[in-house]
Amino acid sequence: MSGGVDSSLALRLLAELPLDLSVLFMRNWDPLLSENQDSDSAPSPASSASAAAPAAPYALSYAPAPGHQCEWERDFADVRRVAAHVGVPASRICLVDLSKEYWGRVFEPAVGVWERGGTPNPDVACNREIKFGALFEHLAPNHYLATGHYARVRRSAAGATLHRATDANKDQTYYLSQIREPQLARSVFPLAGLRKPEVRQLAAHFALPTAARAESMGVCFIGERGRFGEFVSQYTADAGPAHLVSPAGEQLAPSRGAWHYTIGQRARLPGMDGRWFVARKNVGAGGEDVLVVPGADHPALLCVELAAPSFHWIAGALPPQLVEQGRMRALVQVRHRMAPVPALVVRGTLTPDADAGGSGVRVVFDTPLAAVAPGQVVGVWDGEQCLGSGEIARTVCADQARSCSIDVLGGDTGTAFIA
């Protein structure tokens, strides 16, 4: 349980069944250990996140926006209130401190991606490494892990598969796309068939203490941040002098560091006419500048192809069609809640020597997709079934590509884009 309404209702629904229930609460981010708002006596921030998780207060000059600090004590108090309301005894409620695992396996790698100019997804990594990774070590044999995720598990003799929930707007299979089949087989998602308004209604019907609690929209276990770029800056090396530059190479404004910007983000340039958008990072002679372009439909913003050198298949193996034919049609997402788009998934990567053990794939979009960033996660679906996902290492946009015909399934002809 997290303390939110979704996991609260999941517990209440399970309490209707003859089950042996225990409640686990994870503390994955402790502000007292990982950040300190007292800057008067603070040493300078670490130059990077390469150190191990701090064992003593880690002084930082960043001050979170008022009201947005993640307060695990409040969350745990809500968990205890809901558990008591449902009838779970206090002896069956356990706080599991996974802050060290979260720091080393989720947050530290994410900071590395930010420093390199990418856009990581800590929520996908958290599910893979923590919720359905480290937490499973605390489960007793033959026990299942139930959560408040909006997703569905189907079980058969061939194993467990992951499918979309009824509520398409809340569906979280994208965030679960890197868990493994053995963990999925021991997972239960009681909210699979419910829509969010129904969850709220049922929570109120059962008088759950968290029925009216606001939904968290921040990074997994870190919470919402008013100035997220400044928060990340406390853990990164000094960016050094850099600029926002035009396609012609003209320096338009100073850059605050690559992690302050996201591909597709509106760039506010004083004195410049029109609407400008962040299109690419790591440009310029030293790779320190950020490319901005005029107009949301600029070719530099439209991704035609991407590469994911290390792709995670939930089943633990490539789909048979990809093995036999080397390519397959699929639905693809690069962000949570985006409408899935059709694409061709091809075995191998844009750079063969970067293919991690033959697990890499290329994704060629039927229609160019705007604002795709390296570091993001690309998920693949066969209809409603989520097959897996991988981190995007490289994108090819319309301004970089030349096209050529390739044979696709059924003898048809498709288009590949080559940088």
Tab-separated table of C-alpha atoms in Angstrom:
chain	number	residue	atom	x	y	z
A	1	MET	CA	0.000	0.000	0.000
A	2	SER	CA	1.064	3.556	-0.732
A	3	GLY	CA	-1.537	5.426	1.294
A	4	GLY	CA	-3.524	6.455	-1.776
A	5	VAL	CA	-7.105	5.630	-2.626
A	6	ASP	CA	-6.231	2.986	-5.257
A	7	SER	CA	-4.241	0.681	-2.975
A	8	SER	CA	-6.732	1.375	-0.172
A	9	LEU	CA	-9.631	0.091	-2.251
A	10	ALA	CA	-7.549	-2.854	-3.467
A	11	LEU	CA	-7.123	-3.914	0.167
A	12	ARG	CA	-10.814	-3.425	0.926
A	13	LEU	CA	-11.877	-5.560	-2.050
A	14	LEU	CA	-9.491	-8.351	-1.095
A	15	ALA	CA	-10.823	-8.258	2.466
A	16	GLU	CA	-14.140	-9.540	1.067
A	17	LEU	CA	-12.430	-12.831	0.194
A	18	PRO	CA	-11.184	-15.644	2.465
A	19	LEU	CA	-7.545	-14.598	2.192
A	20	ASP	CA	-4.618	-14.316	4.573
A	21	LEU	CA	-3.805	-10.598	4.221
A	22	SER	CA	-0.743	-8.651	5.297
A	23	VAL	CA	0.051	-5.024	4.443
A	24	LEU	CA	3.442	-3.834	3.213
A	25	PHE	CA	4.422	-0.164	3.023
A	26	MET	CA	7.660	0.812	1.299
A	27	ARG	CA	9.764	3.769	2.332
A	28	ASN	CA	11.848	4.419	-0.768
A	29	TRP	CA	12.749	8.100	-0.392
A	30	ASP	CA	13.558	9.731	2.922
A	31	PRO	CA	14.049	13.517	2.673
A	32	LEU	CA	16.006	13.511	5.935
A	33	LEU	CA	18.641	11.282	4.356
A	34	SER	CA	18.532	12.341	0.721
A	35	GLU	CA	17.926	16.089	0.983
A	36	ASN	CA	18.301	18.816	3.552
A	37	GLN	CA	16.770	22.274	3.312
A	38	ASP	CA	19.144	23.887	5.833
A	39	SER	CA	21.620	25.482	3.456
A	40	ASP	CA	23.349	27.765	5.978
A	41	SER	CA	25.718	25.070	7.204
A	42	ALA	CA	25.528	22.832	4.171
A	43	PRO	CA	28.602	21.637	2.315
A	44	SER	CA	28.501	21.993	-1.441
A	45	PRO	CA	26.298	19.473	-3.254
A	46	ALA	CA	27.865	16.307	-4.612
A	47	SER	CA	29.128	16.699	-8.152
A	48	SER	CA	27.268	13.565	-9.235
A	49	ALA	CA	25.105	10.777	-7.881
A	50	SER	CA	27.890	8.203	-8.167
A	51	ALA	CA	28.234	7.876	-4.406
A	52	ALA	CA	26.301	5.255	-2.470
A	53	ALA	CA	23.044	6.159	-0.784
A	54	PRO	CA	23.802	8.572	2.051
A	55	ALA	CA	23.827	7.109	5.545
A	56	ALA	CA	23.673	10.534	7.211
A	57	PRO	CA	21.829	13.770	6.349
A	58	TYR	CA	22.835	14.821	2.851
A	59	ALA	CA	22.878	18.607	2.796
A	60	LEU	CA	21.479	20.291	-0.283
A	61	SER	CA	20.628	23.875	-1.059
A	62	TYR	CA	17.402	22.997	-2.895
A	63	ALA	CA	14.157	23.864	-1.099
A	64	PRO	CA	11.099	21.946	-2.361
A	65	ALA	CA	8.030	23.928	-3.322
A	66	PRO	CA	5.707	24.397	-0.325
A	67	GLY	CA	3.251	21.569	0.078
A	68	HIS	CA	4.991	19.277	-2.401
A	69	GLN	CA	7.433	17.416	-0.163
A	70	CYS	CA	6.888	13.665	-0.129
A	71	GLU	CA	6.008	12.875	3.489
A	72	TRP	CA	6.290	9.135	4.003
A	73	GLU	CA	5.151	9.493	7.619
A	74	ARG	CA	1.807	10.863	6.443
A	75	ASP	CA	1.500	8.102	3.866
A	76	PHE	CA	2.262	5.389	6.414
A	77	ALA	CA	-0.229	6.901	8.842
A	78	ASP	CA	-2.904	6.687	6.135
A	79	VAL	CA	-1.955	3.070	5.469
A	80	ARG	CA	-2.390	2.206	9.137
A	81	ARG	CA	-5.749	4.029	9.289
A	82	VAL	CA	-7.082	2.179	6.242
A	83	ALA	CA	-5.785	-1.186	7.454
A	84	ALA	CA	-7.443	-0.682	10.823
A	85	HIS	CA	-10.686	0.358	9.128
A	86	VAL	CA	-10.620	-2.790	6.999
A	87	GLY	CA	-9.759	-4.999	9.959
A	88	VAL	CA	-6.114	-5.865	9.356
A	89	PRO	CA	-4.388	-6.026	12.758
A	90	ALA	CA	-1.392	-3.797	13.416
A	91	SER	CA	0.813	-6.879	13.749
A	92	ARG	CA	0.193	-7.605	10.040
A	93	ILE	CA	1.379	-4.168	8.876
A	94	CYS	CA	5.045	-3.915	7.942
A	95	LEU	CA	7.170	-0.929	6.938
A	96	VAL	CA	9.901	-2.028	4.513
A	97	ASP	CA	12.786	0.419	4.104
A	98	LEU	CA	14.036	0.161	0.524
A	99	SER	CA	15.562	3.643	0.325
A	100	LYS	CA	19.069	2.257	-0.282
A	101	GLU	CA	17.822	0.031	-3.109
A	102	TYR	CA	15.827	2.899	-4.607
A	103	TRP	CA	18.826	5.213	-4.527
A	104	GLY	CA	21.220	2.738	-6.141
A	105	ARG	CA	18.913	0.993	-8.590
A	106	VAL	CA	16.489	3.740	-9.627
A	107	PHE	CA	17.483	7.294	-8.705
A	108	GLU	CA	21.239	7.102	-9.339
A	109	PRO	CA	20.850	5.598	-12.847
A	110	ALA	CA	18.163	8.190	-13.631
A	111	VAL	CA	20.524	11.029	-12.683
A	112	GLY	CA	23.089	9.535	-15.060
A	113	VAL	CA	20.555	9.648	-17.892
A	114	TRP	CA	19.652	13.262	-17.057
A	115	GLU	CA	23.346	14.221	-17.054
A	116	ARG	CA	23.802	12.648	-20.494
A	117	GLY	CA	20.888	14.682	-21.852
A	118	GLY	CA	18.274	11.922	-21.803
A	119	THR	CA	14.779	11.812	-20.334
A	120	PRO	CA	14.549	8.814	-17.977
A	121	ASN	CA	11.393	7.212	-16.616
A	122	PRO	CA	12.020	6.419	-12.921
A	123	ASP	CA	8.481	5.024	-12.552
A	124	VAL	CA	9.173	2.150	-14.961
A	125	ALA	CA	12.494	1.458	-13.234
A	126	CYS	CA	10.855	1.603	-9.794
A	127	ASN	CA	8.333	-1.088	-10.718
A	128	ARG	CA	11.055	-3.279	-12.209
A	129	GLU	CA	13.668	-2.839	-9.491
A	130	ILE	CA	11.674	-2.077	-6.333
A	131	LYS	CA	7.944	-2.879	-6.240
A	132	PHE	CA	8.277	-6.052	-8.296
A	133	GLY	CA	11.966	-6.532	-7.542
A	134	ALA	CA	13.379	-5.888	-4.080
A	135	LEU	CA	9.955	-6.018	-2.410
A	136	PHE	CA	9.406	-9.577	-3.617
A	137	GLU	CA	12.249	-10.666	-1.341
A	138	HIS	CA	9.953	-9.789	1.590
A	139	LEU	CA	7.124	-12.039	0.417
A	140	ALA	CA	6.635	-15.370	2.111
A	141	PRO	CA	6.675	-18.453	-0.145
A	142	ASN	CA	3.421	-19.058	-2.008
A	143	HIS	CA	2.223	-15.533	-1.262
A	144	TYR	CA	1.003	-13.061	-3.889
A	145	LEU	CA	1.594	-9.315	-4.145
A	146	ALA	CA	-1.543	-7.225	-4.684
A	147	THR	CA	-1.295	-3.551	-5.678
A	148	GLY	CA	-3.581	-0.739	-6.768
A	149	HIS	CA	-2.259	-0.655	-10.336
A	150	TYR	CA	-4.707	-0.363	-13.215
A	151	ALA	CA	-3.677	-3.458	-15.175
A	152	ARG	CA	-4.814	-7.032	-15.760
A	153	VAL	CA	-3.039	-10.384	-15.459
A	154	ARG	CA	-4.163	-13.355	-17.515
A	155	ARG	CA	-2.915	-16.784	-16.484
A	156	SER	CA	-2.653	-19.947	-18.590
A	157	ALA	CA	-0.530	-23.066	-18.851
A	158	ALA	CA	1.918	-21.024	-20.918
A	159	GLY	CA	2.399	-18.480	-18.103
A	160	ALA	CA	1.143	-15.062	-17.024
A	161	THR	CA	0.621	-12.196	-19.466
A	162	LEU	CA	0.014	-8.477	-18.886
A	163	HIS	CA	-3.042	-6.768	-20.397
A	164	ARG	CA	-4.615	-3.333	-20.328
A	165	ALA	CA	-7.127	-2.398	-17.647
A	166	THR	CA	-10.730	-1.446	-18.364
A	167	ASP	CA	-10.000	2.238	-17.691
A	168	ALA	CA	-7.931	3.226	-20.729
A	169	ASN	CA	-7.219	6.662	-19.246
A	170	LYS	CA	-5.679	5.165	-16.102
A	171	ASP	CA	-4.127	2.054	-17.651
A	172	GLN	CA	-0.658	1.498	-16.158
A	173	THR	CA	0.691	-1.351	-18.264
A	174	TYR	CA	3.255	1.110	-19.646
A	175	TYR	CA	4.705	1.511	-16.149
A	176	LEU	CA	4.645	-2.266	-15.612
A	177	SER	CA	6.200	-3.130	-18.968
A	178	GLN	CA	9.583	-4.196	-17.563
A	179	ILE	CA	8.560	-6.617	-14.837
A	180	ARG	CA	9.310	-10.305	-15.409
A	181	GLU	CA	6.846	-13.121	-15.939
A	182	PRO	CA	7.651	-14.911	-12.631
A	183	GLN	CA	6.790	-11.703	-10.712
A	184	LEU	CA	3.717	-11.105	-12.864
A	185	ALA	CA	2.495	-14.639	-12.103
A	186	ARG	CA	2.503	-13.769	-8.390
A	187	SER	CA	0.799	-10.372	-8.838
A	188	VAL	CA	-2.841	-9.426	-8.313
A	189	PHE	CA	-4.475	-6.224	-9.597
A	190	PRO	CA	-7.959	-5.914	-8.024
A	191	LEU	CA	-8.736	-2.668	-9.902
A	192	ALA	CA	-8.345	-4.206	-13.372
A	193	GLY	CA	-12.051	-3.962	-14.182
A	194	LEU	CA	-12.798	-0.616	-12.529
A	195	ARG	CA	-12.706	2.955	-13.757
A	196	LYS	CA	-11.290	5.714	-11.592
A	197	PRO	CA	-14.676	7.346	-10.833
A	198	GLU	CA	-15.936	3.924	-9.703
A	199	VAL	CA	-12.896	3.550	-7.453
A	200	ARG	CA	-13.725	6.876	-5.808
A	201	GLN	CA	-17.373	5.887	-5.419
A	202	LEU	CA	-16.544	2.528	-3.873
A	203	ALA	CA	-13.985	4.095	-1.529
A	204	ALA	CA	-16.656	6.521	-0.331
A	205	HIS	CA	-19.185	3.682	-0.044
A	206	PHE	CA	-16.800	1.742	2.195
A	207	ALA	CA	-15.977	4.971	4.118
A	208	LEU	CA	-12.257	4.483	3.558
A	209	PRO	CA	-10.195	7.200	5.291
A	210	THR	CA	-8.397	7.952	2.001
A	211	ALA	CA	-11.535	8.159	-0.173
A	212	ALA	CA	-11.065	11.880	-0.864
A	213	ARG	CA	-7.280	11.962	-0.870
A	214	ALA	CA	-5.766	13.829	-3.835
A	215	GLU	CA	-3.872	11.852	-6.434
A	216	SER	CA	-0.078	12.037	-6.483
A	217	MET	CA	1.376	13.158	-9.818
A	218	GLY	CA	5.092	13.358	-8.970
A	219	VAL	CA	8.032	11.043	-9.675
A	220	CYS	CA	7.671	7.621	-8.062
A	221	PHE	CA	8.328	7.983	-4.301
A	222	ILE	CA	10.022	11.378	-4.680
A	223	GLY	CA	6.814	13.299	-5.121
A	224	GLU	CA	5.907	16.486	-6.919
A	225	ARG	CA	8.562	19.181	-7.265
A	226	GLY	CA	7.868	22.795	-8.039
A	227	ARG	CA	11.223	23.276	-9.835
A	228	PHE	CA	12.277	19.795	-10.854
A	229	GLY	CA	15.301	20.913	-12.872
A	230	GLU	CA	16.744	22.604	-9.781
A	231	PHE	CA	16.051	19.485	-7.732
A	232	VAL	CA	17.996	17.313	-10.208
A	233	SER	CA	20.813	19.907	-10.331
A	234	GLN	CA	21.708	19.084	-6.723
A	235	TYR	CA	22.850	15.629	-7.825
A	236	THR	CA	24.564	16.426	-11.138
A	237	ALA	CA	27.913	17.800	-12.200
A	238	ASP	CA	28.191	21.480	-13.112
A	239	ALA	CA	26.801	21.888	-16.628
A	240	GLY	CA	29.341	24.535	-17.607
A	241	PRO	CA	28.659	27.246	-20.192
A	242	ALA	CA	26.097	26.186	-22.812
A	243	HIS	CA	23.437	27.739	-25.009
A	244	LEU	CA	20.100	27.255	-26.657
A	245	VAL	CA	20.958	27.342	-30.368
A	246	SER	CA	18.979	27.645	-33.591
A	247	PRO	CA	19.247	25.196	-36.528
A	248	ALA	CA	21.689	27.674	-38.086
A	249	GLY	CA	23.911	27.478	-34.976
A	250	GLU	CA	23.027	30.920	-33.652
A	251	GLN	CA	23.244	31.230	-29.869
A	252	LEU	CA	19.814	32.408	-28.735
A	253	ALA	CA	19.994	32.179	-24.938
A	254	PRO	CA	22.080	30.596	-22.152
A	255	SER	CA	21.265	26.987	-21.250
A	256	ARG	CA	20.762	26.041	-17.597
A	257	GLY	CA	21.819	22.430	-18.191
A	258	ALA	CA	20.370	19.667	-20.355
A	259	TRP	CA	18.263	18.189	-17.523
A	260	HIS	CA	16.232	21.402	-17.340
A	261	TYR	CA	14.782	20.696	-20.784
A	262	THR	CA	12.638	17.995	-22.378
A	263	ILE	CA	12.299	17.241	-26.080
A	264	GLY	CA	9.122	18.965	-27.297
A	265	GLN	CA	9.096	21.479	-24.445
A	266	ARG	CA	8.221	25.092	-25.252
A	267	ALA	CA	11.374	27.224	-25.203
A	268	ARG	CA	10.797	30.744	-23.963
A	269	LEU	CA	13.210	33.023	-25.775
A	270	PRO	CA	12.946	36.726	-24.920
A	271	GLY	CA	12.809	38.886	-28.010
A	272	MET	CA	12.181	36.005	-30.430
A	273	ASP	CA	9.079	35.896	-32.598
A	274	GLY	CA	6.911	32.794	-32.878
A	275	ARG	CA	6.836	29.602	-30.835
A	276	TRP	CA	10.114	27.730	-30.301
A	277	PHE	CA	10.536	24.194	-29.015
A	278	VAL	CA	13.366	22.031	-27.654
A	279	ALA	CA	14.279	19.542	-30.387
A	280	ARG	CA	17.632	17.974	-29.525
A	281	LYS	CA	20.309	17.954	-26.830
A	282	ASN	CA	24.070	17.405	-26.876
A	283	VAL	CA	24.627	19.503	-29.995
A	284	GLY	CA	27.417	21.949	-30.808
A	285	ALA	CA	31.161	21.481	-30.952
A	286	GLY	CA	31.410	20.165	-27.406
A	287	GLY	CA	27.983	18.551	-27.262
A	288	GLU	CA	26.849	20.924	-24.526
A	289	ASP	CA	24.212	22.953	-26.373
A	290	VAL	CA	20.455	22.439	-26.821
A	291	LEU	CA	18.820	22.802	-30.239
A	292	VAL	CA	15.572	24.759	-30.376
A	293	VAL	CA	13.428	25.053	-33.505
A	294	PRO	CA	10.527	27.269	-34.632
A	295	GLY	CA	7.120	25.622	-34.819
A	296	ALA	CA	5.682	22.451	-33.320
A	297	ASP	CA	5.755	20.708	-36.714
A	298	HIS	CA	9.458	21.269	-37.421
A	299	PRO	CA	11.105	18.134	-38.939
A	300	ALA	CA	13.622	18.026	-36.068
A	301	LEU	CA	10.718	17.322	-33.682
A	302	LEU	CA	9.178	14.489	-35.713
A	303	CYS	CA	10.647	11.062	-34.930
A	304	VAL	CA	10.435	8.521	-37.731
A	305	GLU	CA	12.487	5.755	-36.147
A	306	LEU	CA	14.126	4.848	-32.847
A	307	ALA	CA	16.467	2.218	-31.449
A	308	ALA	CA	16.258	0.375	-28.125
A	309	PRO	CA	19.440	-1.736	-27.871
A	310	SER	CA	18.382	-3.649	-24.748
A	311	PHE	CA	14.708	-4.555	-24.963
A	312	HIS	CA	12.922	-6.326	-22.093
A	313	TRP	CA	10.335	-8.932	-23.087
A	314	ILE	CA	7.998	-9.808	-20.202
A	315	ALA	CA	7.851	-13.434	-21.328
A	316	GLY	CA	11.636	-13.696	-21.173
A	317	ALA	CA	11.934	-14.410	-24.903
A	318	LEU	CA	11.267	-12.692	-28.222
A	319	PRO	CA	7.789	-13.094	-29.722
A	320	PRO	CA	7.749	-16.001	-32.208
A	321	GLN	CA	6.910	-13.675	-35.110
A	322	LEU	CA	9.965	-11.546	-34.389
A	323	VAL	CA	12.145	-14.661	-34.221
A	324	GLU	CA	10.799	-16.181	-37.425
A	325	GLN	CA	10.403	-13.091	-39.589
A	326	GLY	CA	12.617	-10.515	-37.905
A	327	ARG	CA	9.828	-7.952	-37.718
A	328	MET	CA	6.267	-7.549	-36.506
A	329	ARG	CA	3.443	-5.057	-36.507
A	330	ALA	CA	2.591	-3.645	-33.073
A	331	LEU	CA	1.115	-0.765	-31.124
A	332	VAL	CA	3.678	1.478	-29.459
A	333	GLN	CA	3.828	4.078	-26.683
A	334	VAL	CA	6.716	6.267	-25.582
A	335	ARG	CA	4.751	7.987	-22.791
A	336	HIS	CA	2.090	7.048	-20.269
A	337	ARG	CA	-1.450	7.999	-21.328
A	338	MET	CA	-0.517	8.723	-24.932
A	339	ALA	CA	-2.714	7.052	-27.517
A	340	PRO	CA	-0.874	3.969	-28.822
A	341	VAL	CA	0.352	4.326	-32.403
A	342	PRO	CA	0.975	1.667	-35.065
A	343	ALA	CA	4.561	0.860	-35.925
A	344	LEU	CA	6.872	-1.776	-37.340
A	345	VAL	CA	9.137	-3.431	-34.762
A	346	VAL	CA	12.329	-4.782	-36.338
A	347	ARG	CA	14.864	-7.044	-34.669
A	348	GLY	CA	18.278	-5.393	-34.360
A	349	THR	CA	19.332	-1.777	-33.875
A	350	LEU	CA	20.514	1.146	-35.962
A	351	THR	CA	24.063	0.313	-34.847
A	352	PRO	CA	24.622	-3.487	-34.868
A	353	ASP	CA	27.573	-3.377	-32.452
A	354	ALA	CA	25.329	-1.640	-29.871
A	355	ASP	CA	22.808	-4.495	-29.854
A	356	ALA	CA	22.872	-5.917	-26.312
A	357	GLY	CA	23.117	-9.668	-26.848
A	358	GLY	CA	20.726	-9.644	-29.788
A	359	SER	CA	17.876	-8.212	-27.701
A	360	GLY	CA	17.734	-4.836	-29.428
A	361	VAL	CA	14.907	-3.581	-31.626
A	362	ARG	CA	14.182	-0.728	-33.992
A	363	VAL	CA	10.766	0.874	-34.112
A	364	VAL	CA	9.658	2.493	-37.379
A	365	PHE	CA	6.551	4.621	-36.976
A	366	ASP	CA	3.787	4.531	-39.580
A	367	THR	CA	3.421	8.287	-39.062
A	368	PRO	CA	6.225	10.417	-37.553
A	369	LEU	CA	5.722	10.902	-33.824
A	370	ALA	CA	6.445	14.234	-32.160
A	371	ALA	CA	8.730	14.782	-29.180
A	372	VAL	CA	10.442	11.417	-28.704
A	373	ALA	CA	13.503	11.603	-26.462
A	374	PRO	CA	16.457	9.277	-25.808
A	375	GLY	CA	16.151	7.845	-22.309
A	376	GLN	CA	12.388	7.470	-22.567
A	377	VAL	CA	10.868	3.991	-22.510
A	378	VAL	CA	9.249	2.591	-25.643
A	379	GLY	CA	6.543	0.011	-24.875
A	380	VAL	CA	5.150	-2.550	-27.339
A	381	TRP	CA	1.628	-4.044	-27.354
A	382	ASP	CA	-0.029	-6.804	-29.343
A	383	GLY	CA	-3.588	-5.534	-29.139
A	384	GLU	CA	-4.351	-5.302	-25.409
A	385	GLN	CA	-1.353	-7.385	-24.324
A	386	CYS	CA	1.810	-5.578	-23.248
A	387	LEU	CA	4.824	-7.503	-24.552
A	388	GLY	CA	7.589	-5.425	-22.966
A	389	SER	CA	9.631	-2.270	-23.337
A	390	GLY	CA	13.124	-0.851	-23.640
A	391	GLU	CA	15.025	2.370	-23.097
A	392	ILE	CA	15.398	4.523	-26.204
A	393	ALA	CA	19.069	5.014	-27.022
A	394	ARG	CA	18.740	6.867	-30.299
A	395	THR	CA	16.098	8.597	-32.374
A	396	VAL	CA	16.057	9.489	-36.066
A	397	CYS	CA	13.945	12.533	-36.905
A	398	ALA	CA	12.626	13.701	-40.252
A	399	ASP	CA	15.438	16.232	-40.691
A	400	GLN	CA	18.067	13.489	-40.307
A	401	ALA	CA	16.567	10.677	-42.344
A	402	ARG	CA	16.486	9.425	-45.867
A	403	SER	CA	13.966	6.717	-46.688
A	404	CYS	CA	14.207	3.397	-48.444
A	405	SER	CA	11.728	0.604	-49.113
A	406	ILE	CA	11.783	-2.579	-47.030
A	407	ASP	CA	9.700	-5.721	-47.177
A	408	VAL	CA	7.260	-6.026	-44.304
A	409	LEU	CA	4.830	-8.710	-43.230
A	410	GLY	CA	2.593	-10.268	-45.840
A	411	GLY	CA	4.804	-9.195	-48.730
A	412	ASP	CA	3.833	-5.542	-48.450
A	413	THR	CA	6.347	-2.748	-48.733
A	414	GLY	CA	7.099	-0.356	-45.915
A	415	THR	CA	9.515	2.453	-45.295
A	416	ALA	CA	12.687	2.458	-43.226
A	417	PHE	CA	14.554	5.600	-42.347
A	418	ILE	CA	18.326	5.699	-42.324
A	419	ALA	CA	20.275	8.478	-40.676
